[in-house]
Amino acid sequence: MSSLFRLSTTGAASCRVHARRLLSTAPSSSLNIEALDKWIASEKKLTVPDTLRPEHLSSLYATLPTRDHAHSPPTEGAPLGYGHHLVFFHPRNPESVLRWDGTDADFCPPEPFTRRMWASGKMTWKATGRDALRIGDSAVAVSEMGQVKKKGFEEGGLPMVFVKQMIKYTKQGSGQVALEEERSHVYLAAPANQRPTRAGIYDVYSDKRAALTLWSLLVSGLPHPDFSLKYLPSATTLFRFSALTFNGHFIHLDKDYAQKSEGYPGARGFL
């Protein structure tokens, strides 16, 4: 699987990526709309403090294929690299509270919307100088649920819930947000007889190939990048990056699950 990374530094530094894939799902007539609407109306907020540790960044440097000197140690006080915050500020949920596919449930809608896919993302670097995130800093990430959209809920449609998560990163002791991030996921409703348990994850989907009706990667609305990189990550790269980001989603870790249960051509990465 090839990956494409583009970054524009025109004006406020920002980057955006979109992806879409459609799967078979539960009929709209079987959904608990009342429970979903109640969840949408509820307030959701998550605060995660962290320290931008040089030791953790050293592992990231050794993982990314863009470094000429992969084993050079990060420099205390140097600006944090674009996107490097992704290996920090993750929820530290025990495995017992994760969803069956290994995903965190903090901003996930109620069942049967258990199948999560990445939809789009945007990062905007807001601060410079002493307010910018630097290696060794302590900082805090505050996540809140933004816009939620329901699509395909008409009779015969493909019900989907689009959830936008808004995250603000601020250096400890600073009054200015250093980085704003938007993460959008789409959740599809799995039929009741297709929601696997942890013990039987491979035995549930009777027609795994048929579950994938359309798969495509879309990158649109981007400014012209100042630089771009295209590469083919290995299974080792995907595993290491998932570990660094504390991401237990099976599609990043298990090729058989990604292919047989989710219809992907292989294990997926979010580099």
PDB file of C-alpha atoms in Angstrom:
ATOM      1  CA  MET A   1       0.000   0.000   0.000  1.00  0.00           C
ATOM      2  CA  SER A   2       1.484   3.297  -1.017  1.00  0.00           C
ATOM      3  CA  SER A   3       1.092   6.388   1.115  1.00  0.00           C
ATOM      4  CA  LEU A   4       1.010  10.012   0.052  1.00  0.00           C
ATOM      5  CA  PHE A   5       1.901  12.873   2.333  1.00  0.00           C
ATOM      6  CA  ARG A   6       1.552  16.484   1.267  1.00  0.00           C
ATOM      7  CA  LEU A   7       2.253  19.586   3.250  1.00  0.00           C
ATOM      8  CA  SER A   8       1.632  23.213   2.445  1.00  0.00           C
ATOM      9  CA  THR A   9       3.225  25.990   4.454  1.00  0.00           C
ATOM     10  CA  THR A  10       1.488  28.845   2.698  1.00  0.00           C
ATOM     11  CA  GLY A  11       0.002  31.156   5.341  1.00  0.00           C
ATOM     12  CA  ALA A  12      -0.901  29.199   8.455  1.00  0.00           C
ATOM     13  CA  ALA A  13       0.712  25.815   8.043  1.00  0.00           C
ATOM     14  CA  SER A  14      -1.926  23.180   7.380  1.00  0.00           C
ATOM     15  CA  CYS A  15      -2.490  19.862   5.710  1.00  0.00           C
ATOM     16  CA  ARG A  16      -5.630  17.933   4.792  1.00  0.00           C
ATOM     17  CA  VAL A  17      -6.412  14.448   3.521  1.00  0.00           C
ATOM     18  CA  HIS A  18      -9.695  12.772   2.572  1.00  0.00           C
ATOM     19  CA  ALA A  19     -10.521   9.101   2.179  1.00  0.00           C
ATOM     20  CA  ARG A  20     -13.737   7.248   1.487  1.00  0.00           C
ATOM     21  CA  ARG A  21     -14.838   3.648   1.263  1.00  0.00           C
ATOM     22  CA  LEU A  22     -18.375   2.193   1.294  1.00  0.00           C
ATOM     23  CA  LEU A  23     -19.336  -1.152   2.855  1.00  0.00           C
ATOM     24  CA  SER A  24     -22.493  -3.202   3.230  1.00  0.00           C
ATOM     25  CA  THR A  25     -24.275  -2.384   6.441  1.00  0.00           C
ATOM     26  CA  ALA A  26     -27.457  -2.819   8.456  1.00  0.00           C
ATOM     27  CA  PRO A  27     -30.790  -1.652   6.968  1.00  0.00           C
ATOM     28  CA  SER A  28     -31.963   1.742   8.195  1.00  0.00           C
ATOM     29  CA  SER A  29     -35.214   0.231   9.485  1.00  0.00           C
ATOM     30  CA  SER A  30     -33.322  -1.738  12.165  1.00  0.00           C
ATOM     31  CA  LEU A  31     -31.518   1.260  13.697  1.00  0.00           C
ATOM     32  CA  ASN A  32     -32.236   2.815  17.078  1.00  0.00           C
ATOM     33  CA  ILE A  33     -32.494   6.419  15.926  1.00  0.00           C
ATOM     34  CA  GLU A  34     -33.554   7.669  19.363  1.00  0.00           C
ATOM     35  CA  ALA A  35     -30.390   6.333  21.022  1.00  0.00           C
ATOM     36  CA  LEU A  36     -28.248   7.834  18.282  1.00  0.00           C
ATOM     37  CA  ASP A  37     -29.878  11.266  18.556  1.00  0.00           C
ATOM     38  CA  LYS A  38     -29.446  11.195  22.335  1.00  0.00           C
ATOM     39  CA  TRP A  39     -25.748  10.447  21.890  1.00  0.00           C
ATOM     40  CA  ILE A  40     -25.368  13.280  19.365  1.00  0.00           C
ATOM     41  CA  ALA A  41     -26.970  15.749  21.791  1.00  0.00           C
ATOM     42  CA  SER A  42     -24.719  14.769  24.693  1.00  0.00           C
ATOM     43  CA  GLU A  43     -21.559  16.743  25.508  1.00  0.00           C
ATOM     44  CA  LYS A  44     -18.250  14.985  24.941  1.00  0.00           C
ATOM     45  CA  LYS A  45     -14.869  16.306  26.021  1.00  0.00           C
ATOM     46  CA  LEU A  46     -11.514  14.638  26.583  1.00  0.00           C
ATOM     47  CA  THR A  47      -8.435  16.290  28.109  1.00  0.00           C
ATOM     48  CA  VAL A  48      -5.086  14.529  27.692  1.00  0.00           C
ATOM     49  CA  PRO A  49      -1.846  16.008  29.086  1.00  0.00           C
ATOM     50  CA  ASP A  50       1.514  14.773  27.830  1.00  0.00           C
ATOM     51  CA  THR A  51       5.194  15.633  27.623  1.00  0.00           C
ATOM     52  CA  LEU A  52       6.916  15.745  24.232  1.00  0.00           C
ATOM     53  CA  ARG A  53       9.621  13.331  25.302  1.00  0.00           C
ATOM     54  CA  PRO A  54      12.804  13.141  23.203  1.00  0.00           C
ATOM     55  CA  GLU A  55      13.052   9.394  23.873  1.00  0.00           C
ATOM     56  CA  HIS A  56       9.661   8.735  22.274  1.00  0.00           C
ATOM     57  CA  LEU A  57      10.520  10.938  19.311  1.00  0.00           C
ATOM     58  CA  SER A  58      13.746   8.974  18.798  1.00  0.00           C
ATOM     59  CA  SER A  59      11.621   5.907  18.065  1.00  0.00           C
ATOM     60  CA  LEU A  60       9.515   7.938  15.621  1.00  0.00           C
ATOM     61  CA  TYR A  61      12.644   9.198  13.850  1.00  0.00           C
ATOM     62  CA  ALA A  62      13.831   5.613  13.448  1.00  0.00           C
ATOM     63  CA  THR A  63      10.439   4.616  12.022  1.00  0.00           C
ATOM     64  CA  LEU A  64       9.774   7.366   9.481  1.00  0.00           C
ATOM     65  CA  PRO A  65      11.410   6.888   6.060  1.00  0.00           C
ATOM     66  CA  THR A  66      11.989  10.635   5.606  1.00  0.00           C
ATOM     67  CA  ARG A  67      15.024  10.993   7.860  1.00  0.00           C
ATOM     68  CA  ASP A  68      18.593  10.997   6.537  1.00  0.00           C
ATOM     69  CA  HIS A  69      19.937  10.392  10.028  1.00  0.00           C
ATOM     70  CA  ALA A  70      17.325   8.168  11.627  1.00  0.00           C
ATOM     71  CA  HIS A  71      19.271   7.575  14.815  1.00  0.00           C
ATOM     72  CA  SER A  72      20.225  11.186  15.539  1.00  0.00           C
ATOM     73  CA  PRO A  73      18.623  12.130  18.859  1.00  0.00           C
ATOM     74  CA  PRO A  74      15.964  14.870  18.963  1.00  0.00           C
ATOM     75  CA  THR A  75      17.203  18.177  20.315  1.00  0.00           C
ATOM     76  CA  GLU A  76      15.589  19.474  23.500  1.00  0.00           C
ATOM     77  CA  GLY A  77      13.931  22.831  22.822  1.00  0.00           C
ATOM     78  CA  ALA A  78      13.783  22.372  19.038  1.00  0.00           C
ATOM     79  CA  PRO A  79      10.403  22.901  17.318  1.00  0.00           C
ATOM     80  CA  LEU A  80       8.244  19.786  17.220  1.00  0.00           C
ATOM     81  CA  GLY A  81       8.066  18.465  13.661  1.00  0.00           C
ATOM     82  CA  TYR A  82       4.880  18.713  11.606  1.00  0.00           C
ATOM     83  CA  GLY A  83       2.584  15.849  12.560  1.00  0.00           C
ATOM     84  CA  HIS A  84       4.898  14.536  15.252  1.00  0.00           C
ATOM     85  CA  HIS A  85       2.293  15.323  17.909  1.00  0.00           C
ATOM     86  CA  LEU A  86       0.399  12.252  16.688  1.00  0.00           C
ATOM     87  CA  VAL A  87       2.630   9.969  18.755  1.00  0.00           C
ATOM     88  CA  PHE A  88       1.554  11.827  21.902  1.00  0.00           C
ATOM     89  CA  PHE A  89      -1.775  12.793  23.535  1.00  0.00           C
ATOM     90  CA  HIS A  90      -3.520   9.466  22.972  1.00  0.00           C
ATOM     91  CA  PRO A  91      -6.225   8.132  25.316  1.00  0.00           C
ATOM     92  CA  ARG A  92      -4.749   5.524  27.633  1.00  0.00           C
ATOM     93  CA  ASN A  93      -7.745   3.236  27.760  1.00  0.00           C
ATOM     94  CA  PRO A  94      -7.349  -0.340  29.032  1.00  0.00           C
ATOM     95  CA  GLU A  95      -8.086  -3.060  26.508  1.00  0.00           C
ATOM     96  CA  SER A  96     -11.250  -4.044  28.358  1.00  0.00           C
ATOM     97  CA  VAL A  97     -13.014  -0.806  27.337  1.00  0.00           C
ATOM     98  CA  LEU A  98     -11.934  -0.780  23.688  1.00  0.00           C
ATOM     99  CA  ARG A  99     -14.383  -1.694  20.963  1.00  0.00           C
ATOM    100  CA  TRP A 100     -14.217  -5.163  19.446  1.00  0.00           C
ATOM    101  CA  ASP A 101     -12.007  -3.928  16.573  1.00  0.00           C
ATOM    102  CA  GLY A 102      -9.453  -2.373  18.930  1.00  0.00           C
ATOM    103  CA  THR A 103     -10.610   1.241  18.553  1.00  0.00           C
ATOM    104  CA  ASP A 104     -11.105   3.736  21.372  1.00  0.00           C
ATOM    105  CA  ALA A 105     -14.771   4.425  22.092  1.00  0.00           C
ATOM    106  CA  ASP A 106     -14.419   7.998  23.408  1.00  0.00           C
ATOM    107  CA  PHE A 107     -16.051   9.674  20.383  1.00  0.00           C
ATOM    108  CA  CYS A 108     -17.804   6.659  18.841  1.00  0.00           C
ATOM    109  CA  PRO A 109     -21.593   6.565  18.362  1.00  0.00           C
ATOM    110  CA  PRO A 110     -23.614   3.777  20.011  1.00  0.00           C
ATOM    111  CA  GLU A 111     -24.223   0.380  18.459  1.00  0.00           C
ATOM    112  CA  PRO A 112     -24.831  -0.726  15.818  1.00  0.00           C
ATOM    113  CA  PHE A 113     -22.425   1.913  14.423  1.00  0.00           C
ATOM    114  CA  THR A 114     -19.326  -0.121  15.177  1.00  0.00           C
ATOM    115  CA  ARG A 115     -17.385   0.010  11.887  1.00  0.00           C
ATOM    116  CA  ARG A 116     -15.064   2.996  11.832  1.00  0.00           C
ATOM    117  CA  MET A 117     -13.266   4.492   8.845  1.00  0.00           C
ATOM    118  CA  TRP A 118     -11.147   7.593   8.441  1.00  0.00           C
ATOM    119  CA  ALA A 119     -12.967  10.288   6.450  1.00  0.00           C
ATOM    120  CA  SER A 120     -10.804  13.427   6.550  1.00  0.00           C
ATOM    121  CA  GLY A 121      -8.387  15.426   8.644  1.00  0.00           C
ATOM    122  CA  LYS A 122      -6.935  18.888   8.904  1.00  0.00           C
ATOM    123  CA  MET A 123      -4.109  20.378  10.995  1.00  0.00           C
ATOM    124  CA  THR A 124      -3.396  24.082  11.411  1.00  0.00           C
ATOM    125  CA  TRP A 125      -0.314  25.345  13.243  1.00  0.00           C
ATOM    126  CA  LYS A 126      -1.314  28.555  15.004  1.00  0.00           C
ATOM    127  CA  ALA A 127       1.565  29.618  17.257  1.00  0.00           C
ATOM    128  CA  THR A 128       5.161  30.675  16.731  1.00  0.00           C
ATOM    129  CA  GLY A 129       8.017  31.509  19.051  1.00  0.00           C
ATOM    130  CA  ARG A 130       7.624  30.629  22.710  1.00  0.00           C
ATOM    131  CA  ASP A 131       3.998  29.490  22.283  1.00  0.00           C
ATOM    132  CA  ALA A 132       4.822  26.844  19.665  1.00  0.00           C
ATOM    133  CA  LEU A 133       5.204  23.209  20.682  1.00  0.00           C
ATOM    134  CA  ARG A 134       8.829  22.273  21.287  1.00  0.00           C
ATOM    135  CA  ILE A 135      10.595  19.044  22.110  1.00  0.00           C
ATOM    136  CA  GLY A 136      10.603  18.536  25.858  1.00  0.00           C
ATOM    137  CA  ASP A 137       7.549  20.732  26.490  1.00  0.00           C
ATOM    138  CA  SER A 138       4.613  19.664  28.609  1.00  0.00           C
ATOM    139  CA  ALA A 139       1.330  20.365  26.842  1.00  0.00           C
ATOM    140  CA  VAL A 140      -2.329  19.442  26.889  1.00  0.00           C
ATOM    141  CA  ALA A 141      -4.745  18.330  24.170  1.00  0.00           C
ATOM    142  CA  VAL A 142      -8.432  19.123  24.614  1.00  0.00           C
ATOM    143  CA  SER A 143     -10.789  17.182  22.334  1.00  0.00           C
ATOM    144  CA  GLU A 144     -14.449  17.997  21.791  1.00  0.00           C
ATOM    145  CA  MET A 145     -17.038  16.632  19.427  1.00  0.00           C
ATOM    146  CA  GLY A 146     -17.809  18.989  16.587  1.00  0.00           C
ATOM    147  CA  GLN A 147     -20.329  18.521  13.812  1.00  0.00           C
ATOM    148  CA  VAL A 148     -22.148  15.199  13.490  1.00  0.00           C
ATOM    149  CA  LYS A 149     -23.945  14.312  10.252  1.00  0.00           C
ATOM    150  CA  LYS A 150     -26.290  11.435   9.477  1.00  0.00           C
ATOM    151  CA  LYS A 151     -26.393  10.297   5.866  1.00  0.00           C
ATOM    152  CA  GLY A 152     -28.167   7.486   4.064  1.00  0.00           C
ATOM    153  CA  PHE A 153     -30.876   7.002   6.690  1.00  0.00           C
ATOM    154  CA  GLU A 154     -33.681   6.971   4.133  1.00  0.00           C
ATOM    155  CA  GLU A 155     -35.330   3.613   3.419  1.00  0.00           C
ATOM    156  CA  GLY A 156     -32.974   1.494   1.350  1.00  0.00           C
ATOM    157  CA  GLY A 157     -30.040   3.821   2.008  1.00  0.00           C
ATOM    158  CA  LEU A 158     -26.597   3.155   3.450  1.00  0.00           C
ATOM    159  CA  PRO A 159     -26.715   4.633   6.986  1.00  0.00           C
ATOM    160  CA  MET A 160     -23.548   6.468   7.944  1.00  0.00           C
ATOM    161  CA  VAL A 161     -22.668   8.761  10.842  1.00  0.00           C
ATOM    162  CA  PHE A 162     -19.920  11.321  10.212  1.00  0.00           C
ATOM    163  CA  VAL A 163     -18.291  12.512  13.433  1.00  0.00           C
ATOM    164  CA  LYS A 164     -15.902  15.460  13.513  1.00  0.00           C
ATOM    165  CA  GLN A 165     -13.528  15.685  16.460  1.00  0.00           C
ATOM    166  CA  MET A 166     -11.945  19.068  17.240  1.00  0.00           C
ATOM    167  CA  ILE A 167      -8.620  19.048  19.116  1.00  0.00           C
ATOM    168  CA  LYS A 168      -6.663  22.003  20.481  1.00  0.00           C
ATOM    169  CA  TYR A 169      -3.073  21.598  21.650  1.00  0.00           C
ATOM    170  CA  THR A 170      -1.632  24.150  24.050  1.00  0.00           C
ATOM    171  CA  LYS A 171       1.789  24.363  25.650  1.00  0.00           C
ATOM    172  CA  GLN A 172       1.686  24.331  29.443  1.00  0.00           C
ATOM    173  CA  GLY A 173       1.748  27.898  30.762  1.00  0.00           C
ATOM    174  CA  SER A 174       0.757  29.405  27.408  1.00  0.00           C
ATOM    175  CA  GLY A 175      -2.531  31.129  26.740  1.00  0.00           C
ATOM    176  CA  GLN A 176      -2.390  30.558  22.983  1.00  0.00           C
ATOM    177  CA  VAL A 177      -3.385  27.411  21.135  1.00  0.00           C
ATOM    178  CA  ALA A 178      -0.350  26.056  19.302  1.00  0.00           C
ATOM    179  CA  LEU A 179      -2.103  23.594  17.006  1.00  0.00           C
ATOM    180  CA  GLU A 180      -5.690  22.951  15.958  1.00  0.00           C
ATOM    181  CA  GLU A 181      -6.701  19.635  14.466  1.00  0.00           C
ATOM    182  CA  GLU A 182      -9.882  18.246  12.954  1.00  0.00           C
ATOM    183  CA  ARG A 183     -10.440  14.512  12.657  1.00  0.00           C
ATOM    184  CA  SER A 184     -13.477  13.144  10.869  1.00  0.00           C
ATOM    185  CA  HIS A 185     -14.493   9.497  10.985  1.00  0.00           C
ATOM    186  CA  VAL A 186     -17.423   7.762   9.366  1.00  0.00           C
ATOM    187  CA  TYR A 187     -19.228   5.006  11.249  1.00  0.00           C
ATOM    188  CA  LEU A 188     -21.298   2.362   9.515  1.00  0.00           C
ATOM    189  CA  ALA A 189     -23.888   0.128  11.125  1.00  0.00           C
ATOM    190  CA  ALA A 190     -22.921  -3.521  11.187  1.00  0.00           C
ATOM    191  CA  PRO A 191     -25.870  -5.947  11.144  1.00  0.00           C
ATOM    192  CA  ALA A 192     -26.484  -7.586  14.516  1.00  0.00           C
ATOM    193  CA  ASN A 193     -25.227 -10.958  13.305  1.00  0.00           C
ATOM    194  CA  GLN A 194     -22.003  -9.358  12.067  1.00  0.00           C
ATOM    195  CA  ARG A 195     -20.811  -7.738  15.287  1.00  0.00           C
ATOM    196  CA  PRO A 196     -18.018 -10.089  16.357  1.00  0.00           C
ATOM    197  CA  THR A 197     -16.757 -10.786  19.833  1.00  0.00           C
ATOM    198  CA  ARG A 198     -13.048 -10.603  20.581  1.00  0.00           C
ATOM    199  CA  ALA A 199     -12.848 -14.399  20.611  1.00  0.00           C
ATOM    200  CA  GLY A 200     -14.599 -14.903  17.269  1.00  0.00           C
ATOM    201  CA  ILE A 201     -13.407 -12.002  15.154  1.00  0.00           C
ATOM    202  CA  TYR A 202     -12.554 -14.168  12.106  1.00  0.00           C
ATOM    203  CA  ASP A 203     -15.678 -16.341  12.104  1.00  0.00           C
ATOM    204  CA  VAL A 204     -18.433 -13.740  11.807  1.00  0.00           C
ATOM    205  CA  TYR A 205     -18.502 -12.331   8.284  1.00  0.00           C
ATOM    206  CA  SER A 206     -20.005 -14.959   5.990  1.00  0.00           C
ATOM    207  CA  ASP A 207     -19.472 -12.955   2.794  1.00  0.00           C
ATOM    208  CA  LYS A 208     -16.403 -10.872   3.469  1.00  0.00           C
ATOM    209  CA  ARG A 209     -15.607  -9.897  -0.124  1.00  0.00           C
ATOM    210  CA  ALA A 210     -19.196  -8.818  -0.768  1.00  0.00           C
ATOM    211  CA  ALA A 211     -18.963  -6.405   2.163  1.00  0.00           C
ATOM    212  CA  LEU A 212     -16.722  -4.163   0.098  1.00  0.00           C
ATOM    213  CA  THR A 213     -18.854  -2.454  -2.570  1.00  0.00           C
ATOM    214  CA  LEU A 214     -16.594   0.484  -3.272  1.00  0.00           C
ATOM    215  CA  TRP A 215     -13.134   1.509  -2.129  1.00  0.00           C
ATOM    216  CA  SER A 216     -11.322   4.655  -3.168  1.00  0.00           C
ATOM    217  CA  LEU A 217      -8.852   7.172  -1.834  1.00  0.00           C
ATOM    218  CA  LEU A 218      -9.704  10.810  -2.527  1.00  0.00           C
ATOM    219  CA  VAL A 219      -7.445  13.769  -1.956  1.00  0.00           C
ATOM    220  CA  SER A 220      -9.202  16.989  -2.902  1.00  0.00           C
ATOM    221  CA  GLY A 221      -9.317  20.651  -2.030  1.00  0.00           C
ATOM    222  CA  LEU A 222      -5.637  20.797  -1.138  1.00  0.00           C
ATOM    223  CA  PRO A 223      -3.437  23.813  -1.829  1.00  0.00           C
ATOM    224  CA  HIS A 224      -0.388  23.195  -3.967  1.00  0.00           C
ATOM    225  CA  PRO A 225       2.102  21.509  -1.609  1.00  0.00           C
ATOM    226  CA  ASP A 226       5.530  22.953  -0.923  1.00  0.00           C
ATOM    227  CA  PHE A 227       6.811  19.381  -0.875  1.00  0.00           C
ATOM    228  CA  SER A 228       5.390  15.867  -1.112  1.00  0.00           C
ATOM    229  CA  LEU A 229       6.569  12.306  -0.572  1.00  0.00           C
ATOM    230  CA  LYS A 230       5.214   9.023  -1.881  1.00  0.00           C
ATOM    231  CA  TYR A 231       6.473   5.724  -0.538  1.00  0.00           C
ATOM    232  CA  LEU A 232       5.503   2.106   0.121  1.00  0.00           C
ATOM    233  CA  PRO A 233       5.555   1.365   3.872  1.00  0.00           C
ATOM    234  CA  SER A 234       6.415  -2.129   5.025  1.00  0.00           C
ATOM    235  CA  ALA A 235       4.492  -4.186   7.567  1.00  0.00           C
ATOM    236  CA  THR A 236       7.206  -3.304  10.070  1.00  0.00           C
ATOM    237  CA  THR A 237       6.717   0.422   9.447  1.00  0.00           C
ATOM    238  CA  LEU A 238       2.951   0.166   9.964  1.00  0.00           C
ATOM    239  CA  PHE A 239       3.338  -1.882  13.131  1.00  0.00           C
ATOM    240  CA  ARG A 240       5.918   0.482  14.625  1.00  0.00           C
ATOM    241  CA  PHE A 241       3.884   3.593  13.833  1.00  0.00           C
ATOM    242  CA  SER A 242       0.693   2.072  15.242  1.00  0.00           C
ATOM    243  CA  ALA A 243       2.574   1.165  18.414  1.00  0.00           C
ATOM    244  CA  LEU A 244       4.001   4.679  18.748  1.00  0.00           C
ATOM    245  CA  THR A 245       0.511   6.175  18.436  1.00  0.00           C
ATOM    246  CA  PHE A 246      -1.026   3.585  20.788  1.00  0.00           C
ATOM    247  CA  ASN A 247      -3.473   2.674  18.012  1.00  0.00           C
ATOM    248  CA  GLY A 248      -4.892  -0.822  18.432  1.00  0.00           C
ATOM    249  CA  HIS A 249      -7.288  -0.778  15.457  1.00  0.00           C
ATOM    250  CA  PHE A 250      -7.024  -4.231  13.885  1.00  0.00           C
ATOM    251  CA  ILE A 251      -6.856  -2.867  10.332  1.00  0.00           C
ATOM    252  CA  HIS A 252      -3.401  -1.472  11.114  1.00  0.00           C
ATOM    253  CA  LEU A 253      -2.092  -4.637  12.734  1.00  0.00           C
ATOM    254  CA  ASP A 254      -3.737  -7.717  11.266  1.00  0.00           C
ATOM    255  CA  LYS A 255      -3.622  -8.390   7.531  1.00  0.00           C
ATOM    256  CA  ASP A 256      -6.124 -11.268   7.692  1.00  0.00           C
ATOM    257  CA  TYR A 257      -8.638  -9.164   9.584  1.00  0.00           C
ATOM    258  CA  ALA A 258      -8.143  -6.175   7.266  1.00  0.00           C
ATOM    259  CA  GLN A 259      -8.734  -8.338   4.186  1.00  0.00           C
ATOM    260  CA  LYS A 260     -11.356 -10.825   5.362  1.00  0.00           C
ATOM    261  CA  SER A 261     -13.421  -8.752   7.779  1.00  0.00           C
ATOM    262  CA  GLU A 262     -13.092  -5.218   6.374  1.00  0.00           C
ATOM    263  CA  GLY A 263     -12.410  -5.878   2.683  1.00  0.00           C
ATOM    264  CA  TYR A 264      -9.145  -3.931   2.466  1.00  0.00           C
ATOM    265  CA  PRO A 265      -6.403  -5.185   0.112  1.00  0.00           C
ATOM    266  CA  GLY A 266      -4.020  -5.401   3.081  1.00  0.00           C
ATOM    267  CA  ALA A 267      -3.180  -3.954   6.475  1.00  0.00           C
ATOM    268  CA  ARG A 268      -3.852  -0.215   6.393  1.00  0.00           C
ATOM    269  CA  GLY A 269      -1.680   2.609   7.639  1.00  0.00           C
ATOM    270  CA  PHE A 270      -2.492   6.209   8.498  1.00  0.00           C
ATOM    271  CA  LEU A 271       0.928   7.682   7.856  1.00  0.00           C
TER     272      LEU A 271
END
